[in-house]
CSV table of C-alpha atoms in Angstrom, one decimal:
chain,number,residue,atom,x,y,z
R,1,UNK,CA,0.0,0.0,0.0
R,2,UNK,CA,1.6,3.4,-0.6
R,3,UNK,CA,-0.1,5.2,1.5
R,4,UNK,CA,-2.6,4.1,4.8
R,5,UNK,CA,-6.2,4.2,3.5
R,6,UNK,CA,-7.3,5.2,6.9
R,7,UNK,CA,-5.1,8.7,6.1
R,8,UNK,CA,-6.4,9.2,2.5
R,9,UNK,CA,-10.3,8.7,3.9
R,10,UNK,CA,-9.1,11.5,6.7
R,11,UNK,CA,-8.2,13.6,4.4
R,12,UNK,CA,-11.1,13.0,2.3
R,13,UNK,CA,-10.8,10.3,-0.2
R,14,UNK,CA,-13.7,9.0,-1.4
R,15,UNK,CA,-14.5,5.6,-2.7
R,16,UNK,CA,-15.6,4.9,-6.4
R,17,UNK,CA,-16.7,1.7,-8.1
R,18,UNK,CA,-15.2,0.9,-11.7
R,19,UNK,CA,-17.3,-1.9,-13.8
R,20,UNK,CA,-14.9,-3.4,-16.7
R,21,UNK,CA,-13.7,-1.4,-19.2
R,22,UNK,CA,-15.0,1.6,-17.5
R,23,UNK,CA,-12.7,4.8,-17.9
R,24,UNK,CA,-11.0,6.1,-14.7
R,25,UNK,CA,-9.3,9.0,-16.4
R,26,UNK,CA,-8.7,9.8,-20.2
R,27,UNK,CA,-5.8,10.7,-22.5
R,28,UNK,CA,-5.6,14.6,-22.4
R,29,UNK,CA,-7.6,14.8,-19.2
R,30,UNK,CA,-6.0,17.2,-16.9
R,31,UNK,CA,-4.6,15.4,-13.5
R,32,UNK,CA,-7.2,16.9,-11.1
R,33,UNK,CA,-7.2,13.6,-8.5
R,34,UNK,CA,-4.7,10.7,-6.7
R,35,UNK,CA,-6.2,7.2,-7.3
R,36,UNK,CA,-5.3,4.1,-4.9
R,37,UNK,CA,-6.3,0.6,-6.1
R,38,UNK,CA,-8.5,-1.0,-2.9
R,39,UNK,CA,-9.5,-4.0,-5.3
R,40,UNK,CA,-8.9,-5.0,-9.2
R,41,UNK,CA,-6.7,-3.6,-11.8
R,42,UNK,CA,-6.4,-0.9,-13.9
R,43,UNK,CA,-4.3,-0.8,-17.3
R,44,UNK,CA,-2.4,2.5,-18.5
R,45,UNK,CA,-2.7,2.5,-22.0
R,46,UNK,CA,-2.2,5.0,-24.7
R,47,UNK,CA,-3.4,3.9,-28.7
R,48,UNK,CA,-0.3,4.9,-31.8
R,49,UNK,CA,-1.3,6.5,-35.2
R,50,UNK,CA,-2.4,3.1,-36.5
R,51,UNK,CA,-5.1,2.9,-33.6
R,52,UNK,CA,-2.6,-0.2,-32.3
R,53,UNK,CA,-2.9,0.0,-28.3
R,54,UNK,CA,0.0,0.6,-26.6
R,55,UNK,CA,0.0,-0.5,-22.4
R,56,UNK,CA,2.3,1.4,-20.4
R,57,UNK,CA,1.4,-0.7,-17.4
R,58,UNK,CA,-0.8,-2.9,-15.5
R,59,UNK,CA,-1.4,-1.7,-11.9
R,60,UNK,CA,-3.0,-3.9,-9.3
R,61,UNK,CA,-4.4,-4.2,-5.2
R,62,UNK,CA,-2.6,-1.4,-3.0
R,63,UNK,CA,-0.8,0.6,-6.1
R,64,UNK,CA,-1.6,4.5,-7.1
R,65,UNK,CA,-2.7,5.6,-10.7
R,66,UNK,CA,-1.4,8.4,-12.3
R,67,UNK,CA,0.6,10.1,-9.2
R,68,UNK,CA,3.4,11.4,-11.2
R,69,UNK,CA,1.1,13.8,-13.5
R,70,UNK,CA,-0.1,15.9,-10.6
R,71,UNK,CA,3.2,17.0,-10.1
R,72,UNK,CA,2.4,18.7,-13.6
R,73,UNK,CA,0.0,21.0,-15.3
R,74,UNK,CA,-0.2,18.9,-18.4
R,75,UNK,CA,-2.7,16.8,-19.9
R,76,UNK,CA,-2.3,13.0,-19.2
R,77,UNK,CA,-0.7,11.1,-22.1
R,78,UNK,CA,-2.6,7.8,-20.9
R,79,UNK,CA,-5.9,6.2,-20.3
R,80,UNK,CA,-6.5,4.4,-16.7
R,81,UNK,CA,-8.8,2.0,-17.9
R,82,UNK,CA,-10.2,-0.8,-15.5
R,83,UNK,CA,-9.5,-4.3,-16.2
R,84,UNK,CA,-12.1,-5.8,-14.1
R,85,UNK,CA,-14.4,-5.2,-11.2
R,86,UNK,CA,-12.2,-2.5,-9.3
R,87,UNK,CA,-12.8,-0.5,-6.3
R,88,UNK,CA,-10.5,2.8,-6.0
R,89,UNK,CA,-9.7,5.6,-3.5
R,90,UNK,CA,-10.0,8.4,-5.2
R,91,UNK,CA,-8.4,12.1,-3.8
R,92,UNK,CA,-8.4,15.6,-4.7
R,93,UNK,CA,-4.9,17.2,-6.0
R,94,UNK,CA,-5.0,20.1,-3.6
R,95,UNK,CA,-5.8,17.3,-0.7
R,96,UNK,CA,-2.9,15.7,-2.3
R,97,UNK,CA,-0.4,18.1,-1.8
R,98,UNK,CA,-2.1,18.9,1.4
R,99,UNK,CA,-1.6,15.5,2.7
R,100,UNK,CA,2.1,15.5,1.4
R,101,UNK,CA,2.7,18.7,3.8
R,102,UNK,CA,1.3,16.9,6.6
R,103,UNK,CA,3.3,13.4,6.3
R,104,UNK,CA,6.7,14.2,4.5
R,105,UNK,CA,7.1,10.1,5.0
R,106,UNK,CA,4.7,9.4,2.7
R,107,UNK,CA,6.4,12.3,0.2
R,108,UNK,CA,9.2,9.6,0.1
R,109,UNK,CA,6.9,6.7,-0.3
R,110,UNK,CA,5.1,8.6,-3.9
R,111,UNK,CA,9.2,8.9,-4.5
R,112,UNK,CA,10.0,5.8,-4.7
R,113,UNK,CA,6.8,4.6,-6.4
R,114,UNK,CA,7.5,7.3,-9.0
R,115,UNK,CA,11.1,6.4,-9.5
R,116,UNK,CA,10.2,2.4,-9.6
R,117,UNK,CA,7.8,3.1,-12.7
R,118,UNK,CA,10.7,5.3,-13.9
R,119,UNK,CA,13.1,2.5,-13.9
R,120,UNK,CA,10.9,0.4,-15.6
R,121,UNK,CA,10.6,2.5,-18.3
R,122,UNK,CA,14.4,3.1,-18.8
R,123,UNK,CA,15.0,-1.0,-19.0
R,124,UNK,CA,12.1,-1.4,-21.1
R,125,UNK,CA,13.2,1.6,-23.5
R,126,UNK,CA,17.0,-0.1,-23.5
R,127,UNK,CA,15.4,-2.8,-25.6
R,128,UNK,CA,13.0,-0.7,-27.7
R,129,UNK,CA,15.5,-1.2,-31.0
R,130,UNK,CA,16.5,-4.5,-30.0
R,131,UNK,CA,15.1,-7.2,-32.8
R,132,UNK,CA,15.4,-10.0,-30.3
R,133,UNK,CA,11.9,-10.7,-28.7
R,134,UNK,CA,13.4,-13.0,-26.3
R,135,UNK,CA,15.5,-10.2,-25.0
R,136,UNK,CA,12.3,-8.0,-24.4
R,137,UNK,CA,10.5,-10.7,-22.7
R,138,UNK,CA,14.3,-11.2,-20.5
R,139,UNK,CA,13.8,-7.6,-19.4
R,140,UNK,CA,10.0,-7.8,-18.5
R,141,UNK,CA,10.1,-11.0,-16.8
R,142,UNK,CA,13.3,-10.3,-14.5
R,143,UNK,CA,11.6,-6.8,-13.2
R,144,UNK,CA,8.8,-8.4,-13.1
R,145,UNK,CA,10.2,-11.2,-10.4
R,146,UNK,CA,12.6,-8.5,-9.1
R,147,UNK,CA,9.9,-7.9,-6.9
R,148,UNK,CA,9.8,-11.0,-5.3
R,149,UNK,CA,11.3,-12.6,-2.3
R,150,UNK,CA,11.5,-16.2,-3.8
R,151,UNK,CA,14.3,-15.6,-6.6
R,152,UNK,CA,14.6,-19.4,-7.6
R,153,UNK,CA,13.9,-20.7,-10.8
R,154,UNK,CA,10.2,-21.3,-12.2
R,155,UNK,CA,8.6,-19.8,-8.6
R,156,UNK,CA,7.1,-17.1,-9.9
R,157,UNK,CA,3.7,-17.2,-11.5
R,158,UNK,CA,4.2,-14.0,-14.1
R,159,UNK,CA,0.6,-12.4,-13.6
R,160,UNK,CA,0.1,-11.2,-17.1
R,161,UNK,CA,-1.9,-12.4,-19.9
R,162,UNK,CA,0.4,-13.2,-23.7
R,163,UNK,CA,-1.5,-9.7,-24.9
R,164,UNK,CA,-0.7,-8.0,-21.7
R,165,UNK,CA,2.8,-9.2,-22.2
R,166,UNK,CA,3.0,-8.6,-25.8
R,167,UNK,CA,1.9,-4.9,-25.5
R,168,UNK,CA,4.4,-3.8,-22.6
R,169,UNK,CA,7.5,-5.2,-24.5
R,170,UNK,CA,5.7,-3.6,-28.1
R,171,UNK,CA,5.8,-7.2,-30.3
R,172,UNK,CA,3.1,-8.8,-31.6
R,173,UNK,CA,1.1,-11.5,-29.8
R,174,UNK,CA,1.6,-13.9,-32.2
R,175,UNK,CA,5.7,-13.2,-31.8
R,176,UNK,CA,4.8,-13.5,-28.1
R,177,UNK,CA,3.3,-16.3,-27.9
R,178,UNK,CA,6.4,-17.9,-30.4
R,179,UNK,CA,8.8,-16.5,-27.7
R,180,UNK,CA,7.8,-18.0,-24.9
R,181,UNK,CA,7.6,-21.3,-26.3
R,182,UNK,CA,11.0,-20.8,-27.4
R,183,UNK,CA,12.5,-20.0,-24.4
R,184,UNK,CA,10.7,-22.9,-22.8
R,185,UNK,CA,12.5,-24.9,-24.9
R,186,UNK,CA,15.6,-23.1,-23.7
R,187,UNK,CA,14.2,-23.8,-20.2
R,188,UNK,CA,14.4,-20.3,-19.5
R,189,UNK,CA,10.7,-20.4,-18.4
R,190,UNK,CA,8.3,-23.0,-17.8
R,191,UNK,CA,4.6,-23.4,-19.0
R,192,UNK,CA,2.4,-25.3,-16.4
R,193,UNK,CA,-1.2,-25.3,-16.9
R,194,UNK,CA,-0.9,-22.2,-19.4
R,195,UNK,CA,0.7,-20.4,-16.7
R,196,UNK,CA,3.9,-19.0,-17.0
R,197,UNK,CA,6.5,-19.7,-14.3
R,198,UNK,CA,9.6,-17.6,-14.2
């Protein structure tokens, strides 16, 4: 959790219900509030010239949405869209900042959230020109389990779906779906009841 729900509802977060595919906030929306995922998740996404969807991330139980863009005045270059039932805090920017003057710990906690996403990003965009799929899928998977205590082989269920995994790394699914057999094969990864273990 980033930050304490009991502290967001005190300084007056609200609750809000999201049904499937429901928007939470829109591409060139201005960041007006601070979302925290109670229940569900939510996918960032953002759609190229072609109309081709592009997902900047898949957020889940106890992670914010969108925290970086109130820092700014600019429109938000993503869609929050929810992926299934979701319930979500929702908080006003100005009770934002407010609550950041009131509990500088949890200034550092948005910090390091911020700069996690930011990391993410710079690994993922290290492999942008790469041709190698299986390189992609490396960098995805490892941060991916980086979170984890358990670091031994296959213990990790990766919690994505082949299309969720083919739009973060920007292949096709098809090429995905090709890739992960392969590095099966390579033992690499492990496929155990369509799950993929890493």
């Amino acid at each position: 959790m980033v930050i304490n729900e009991e502290i967001l509802y005190s300084m007056g977060a609200e609750i809000k219900k999201f049904s499937p595919t429901e928007l939470i906030f829109r591409e060139g929306d201005l960041p007006s509030f601070y979302f925290q995922i109670i229940k569900g998740e939510v996918k960032l996404n953002s759609y190229n010239e072609e109309g081709k969807e592009l997902i900047q991330n898949i957020l889940g139980n106890g992670q914010c949405i969108g925290e970086s863009l109130l820092f700014m005045d600019k429109p938000s270059p993503m869609n929050a869209i929810a992926l299934n039932h979701c319930t979500i805090l929702k908080l006003s920017k100005f009770d934002f900042f407010r609550l950041l003057k009131y509990y500088p710990d949890i200034c550092m906690d948005i910090n390091k959230c911020i700069s996690q996403r930011l990391y993410f990003k710079l690994i993922m965009a290290q492999t942008i020109h790469s041709q190698n799929p299986a390189a992609k899928l490396k960098v995805l998977l490892d941060y991916l389990k980086s979170f984890q205590k358990e670091k031994k082989a296959f213990s990790f269920q990766i919690p994505l779906t082949r299309q969720q995994i083919a739009s973060l790394t920007g292949i096709c699914v098809e090429t995905a779906i090709r890739t992960i057999k392969s590095m099966e094969r390579d033992h690499m990864l492990k496929i155990i009841n369509q799950k993929i273990m890493y």
